[in-house]
Every structure is written in C-alpha cells, then in structure tokens.
Amino acid sequence: MNWLTALLQNPFLIIPMLAWFTAQVLKTIIHAVINRKFDITRMFGDGGMPSGHSATVTSLAVLSALVYGCGSFQFAIAAVLAIIVCHDAMGVRLETGKQAEVLNDLIEIIDMLTTEKLPEVKLKEFVGHTPVQVAAGIIVGIANAFAWYHLLF
C-alpha cells in the first residue's frame, strides 16, 4: 500500500494532472460559450481550446525545471516529451481530424446517393489542435506549474 500512497503524493504526477483538469474545464466552458450549449463530453474529449495534452506535458516540464534545474535529466526528458506531444497535436492529430471530417462528409453524400444502407460510421473529428490551441495549453501548463510550485515547494 506504500506504493499507492507514494503515487498519490507524487507532485510530478498530481500537478500535471491538475493542469490537464484545468485545461479540460476551460475547454468545456469555452465550447459551451461558443456553441451556446453545454456538452459534458468536451470534459474528456480531445481537440479544442486549450489543449489538455499540451497543458499536461508543459506543466511537467516546467515543474521539472523549477525543482531540478534546466540542466537536469528530469527536465530534459520532460522537455523532449512536451515538444513531441505538442508537435504531434498540431501535426498528425490535427490532420487526422481534418481527414475524419472529409470522410464523414463523403459517407453522408454516398449514403444520400445510394439505396444501399451503409454501416453507421462517424469518425471522431476532434482529435488535434491548432497552433493557437496548443499555445493556450502551454500557457495553462506554465501557469499551473508555477502556481503549484510556489504553493508546495
């Protein structure tokens, strides 16, 4: 049971998870304001403003820098991870969402033009982020790390 206590008291796990939670709450609120409709699935969904992925890994990297220094291997690992995740969110995952949107439109058109019933397939379109959404997530992650660092360390 000591491992569970250690896990739940690990600031390098808890603080980035709080950054993710903060980003997801903000994402849900922003989505509700823009669309004038509350959608709880945005709390756990990918895509949207701000990026929860970017907030999480940035928080970890900044916290590592604050605690261990920018020359530490802990910071290096977290920084490389953050760069990969943020780049991927704006690259492959963003393009995947665009492709899903096009494919969903094509399936809908084909379904209207044919009498044959196609299987109900709806690809997930919210999977990636624009550079602005990633930047907003990075800002959330930085603010989160600094706030918790000053409260706990």
CSV table of C-alpha atoms in Angstrom, one decimal:
chain,number,residue,atom,x,y,z
A,1,MET,CA,0.0,0.0,0.0
A,2,ASN,CA,3.0,2.3,0.4
A,3,TRP,CA,3.4,2.5,-3.4
A,4,LEU,CA,-0.2,3.8,-3.7
A,5,THR,CA,0.5,6.5,-1.1
A,6,ALA,CA,3.7,7.4,-2.8
A,7,LEU,CA,1.9,7.6,-6.2
A,8,LEU,CA,-0.9,9.8,-4.9
A,9,GLN,CA,1.6,12.1,-3.2
A,10,ASN,CA,3.9,12.5,-6.2
A,11,PRO,CA,3.8,16.1,-7.3
A,12,PHE,CA,5.2,15.2,-10.7
A,13,LEU,CA,2.1,13.1,-11.3
A,14,ILE,CA,-0.5,15.2,-9.5
A,15,ILE,CA,0.4,18.7,-10.7
A,16,PRO,CA,0.4,17.8,-14.4
A,17,MET,CA,-2.9,16.0,-13.9
A,18,LEU,CA,-4.3,19.2,-12.4
A,19,ALA,CA,-3.1,21.1,-15.5
A,20,TRP,CA,-5.0,18.6,-17.6
A,21,PHE,CA,-8.1,19.0,-15.5
A,22,THR,CA,-7.8,22.8,-15.6
A,23,ALA,CA,-7.5,22.8,-19.4
A,24,GLN,CA,-10.4,20.4,-19.8
A,25,VAL,CA,-12.6,22.6,-17.6
A,26,LEU,CA,-11.6,25.6,-19.6
A,27,LYS,CA,-12.2,23.7,-22.9
A,28,THR,CA,-15.7,22.7,-21.7
A,29,ILE,CA,-16.6,26.3,-20.7
A,30,ILE,CA,-15.2,27.8,-23.9
A,31,HIS,CA,-17.1,25.2,-26.0
A,32,ALA,CA,-20.3,25.9,-24.1
A,33,VAL,CA,-20.0,29.7,-24.6
A,34,ILE,CA,-19.1,29.5,-28.3
A,35,ASN,CA,-21.8,26.9,-29.1
A,36,ARG,CA,-24.4,28.1,-26.5
A,37,LYS,CA,-24.8,24.5,-25.4
A,38,PHE,CA,-23.2,22.6,-22.5
A,39,ASP,CA,-21.6,19.4,-23.6
A,40,ILE,CA,-20.0,17.3,-20.8
A,41,THR,CA,-18.2,15.1,-23.3
A,42,ARG,CA,-15.9,18.0,-24.0
A,43,MET,CA,-14.5,17.5,-20.5
A,44,PHE,CA,-13.0,14.2,-21.6
A,45,GLY,CA,-12.7,14.8,-25.3
A,46,ASP,CA,-9.7,15.5,-27.4
A,47,GLY,CA,-9.2,18.7,-29.6
A,48,GLY,CA,-10.5,22.1,-28.7
A,49,MET,CA,-9.2,25.2,-26.8
A,50,PRO,CA,-7.0,24.9,-24.9
A,51,SER,CA,-5.0,21.7,-25.5
A,52,GLY,CA,-5.1,19.5,-22.4
A,53,HIS,CA,-2.2,17.4,-23.8
A,54,SER,CA,0.0,20.5,-24.1
A,55,ALA,CA,-1.0,21.8,-20.7
A,56,THR,CA,-0.1,18.4,-19.1
A,57,VAL,CA,3.3,17.9,-20.6
A,58,THR,CA,4.3,21.6,-20.3
A,59,SER,CA,3.4,21.5,-16.6
A,60,LEU,CA,5.6,18.5,-16.1
A,61,ALA,CA,8.5,20.1,-18.0
A,62,VAL,CA,8.2,23.4,-16.1
A,63,LEU,CA,7.9,21.7,-12.7
A,64,SER,CA,10.9,19.6,-13.5
A,65,ALA,CA,12.9,22.7,-14.4
A,66,LEU,CA,11.8,24.5,-11.3
A,67,VAL,CA,12.6,21.6,-8.9
A,68,TYR,CA,15.7,20.0,-10.6
A,69,GLY,CA,17.0,22.8,-12.9
A,70,CYS,CA,17.2,23.2,-16.6
A,71,GLY,CA,20.4,21.1,-16.7
A,72,SER,CA,18.9,18.0,-15.2
A,73,PHE,CA,18.0,14.8,-16.9
A,74,GLN,CA,14.5,15.0,-15.4
A,75,PHE,CA,13.9,18.3,-17.2
A,76,ALA,CA,15.5,17.0,-20.4
A,77,ILE,CA,13.1,14.0,-20.5
A,78,ALA,CA,10.1,16.1,-19.8
A,79,ALA,CA,11.0,18.8,-22.3
A,80,VAL,CA,11.6,16.3,-25.1
A,81,LEU,CA,8.3,14.7,-24.3
A,82,ALA,CA,6.5,18.1,-24.3
A,83,ILE,CA,8.0,19.0,-27.7
A,84,ILE,CA,6.9,15.7,-29.2
A,85,VAL,CA,3.4,15.8,-27.8
A,86,CYS,CA,2.8,19.5,-28.8
A,87,HIS,CA,4.2,18.9,-32.2
A,88,ASP,CA,2.1,15.8,-32.7
A,89,ALA,CA,-1.1,17.6,-31.6
A,90,MET,CA,-0.6,20.3,-34.3
A,91,GLY,CA,0.6,17.9,-36.9
A,92,VAL,CA,-0.6,14.3,-37.3
A,93,ARG,CA,-3.6,14.6,-34.9
A,94,LEU,CA,-4.8,17.8,-36.5
A,95,GLU,CA,-4.6,16.3,-40.0
A,96,THR,CA,-6.4,13.2,-38.7
A,97,GLY,CA,-9.3,15.3,-37.6
A,98,LYS,CA,-9.4,17.1,-40.9
A,99,GLN,CA,-9.4,13.8,-42.8
A,100,ALA,CA,-12.2,12.4,-40.5
A,101,GLU,CA,-14.3,15.4,-41.3
A,102,VAL,CA,-13.9,14.9,-45.1
A,103,LEU,CA,-14.6,11.2,-44.8
A,104,ASN,CA,-17.7,11.8,-42.7
A,105,ASP,CA,-18.9,14.2,-45.3
A,106,LEU,CA,-18.2,11.7,-48.1
A,107,ILE,CA,-20.0,8.9,-46.2
A,108,GLU,CA,-23.0,11.2,-45.8
A,109,ILE,CA,-23.1,12.0,-49.5
A,110,ILE,CA,-22.7,8.4,-50.6
A,111,ASP,CA,-25.5,7.4,-48.1
A,112,MET,CA,-27.8,10.0,-49.7
A,113,LEU,CA,-27.0,8.8,-53.3
A,114,THR,CA,-27.4,5.1,-52.8
A,115,THR,CA,-30.3,3.0,-51.7
A,116,GLU,CA,-28.0,0.5,-50.1
A,117,LYS,CA,-27.8,1.1,-46.3
A,118,LEU,CA,-24.2,1.9,-45.2
A,119,PRO,CA,-23.0,1.0,-41.8
A,120,GLU,CA,-23.3,3.8,-39.2
A,121,VAL,CA,-19.8,5.1,-39.1
A,122,LYS,CA,-18.9,8.5,-37.6
A,123,LEU,CA,-15.2,9.2,-37.3
A,124,LYS,CA,-14.0,11.3,-34.5
A,125,GLU,CA,-13.2,14.8,-35.8
A,126,PHE,CA,-11.9,16.5,-32.6
A,127,VAL,CA,-8.5,14.9,-32.2
A,128,GLY,CA,-5.9,17.5,-32.9
A,129,HIS,CA,-5.2,21.2,-32.2
A,130,THR,CA,-4.4,24.4,-34.0
A,131,PRO,CA,-1.2,26.2,-33.0
A,132,VAL,CA,-3.3,28.7,-31.0
A,133,GLN,CA,-4.9,25.9,-29.0
A,134,VAL,CA,-1.6,24.3,-28.3
A,135,ALA,CA,-0.1,27.7,-27.3
A,136,ALA,CA,-3.1,28.2,-24.9
A,137,GLY,CA,-2.4,24.8,-23.4
A,138,ILE,CA,1.2,25.6,-23.0
A,139,ILE,CA,0.2,28.8,-21.1
A,140,VAL,CA,-2.1,26.8,-18.9
A,141,GLY,CA,0.7,24.3,-18.2
A,142,ILE,CA,3.2,27.0,-17.3
A,143,ALA,CA,0.8,28.9,-15.0
A,144,ASN,CA,-0.2,25.7,-13.3
A,145,ALA,CA,3.4,24.6,-12.7
A,146,PHE,CA,4.4,28.0,-11.3
A,147,ALA,CA,1.3,28.3,-9.1
A,148,TRP,CA,1.6,24.8,-7.5
A,149,TYR,CA,5.4,25.1,-7.2
A,150,HIS,CA,5.1,28.3,-5.2
A,151,LEU,CA,2.3,26.7,-3.0
A,152,LEU,CA,4.0,23.3,-2.3
A,153,PHE,CA,7.8,23.8,-2.6
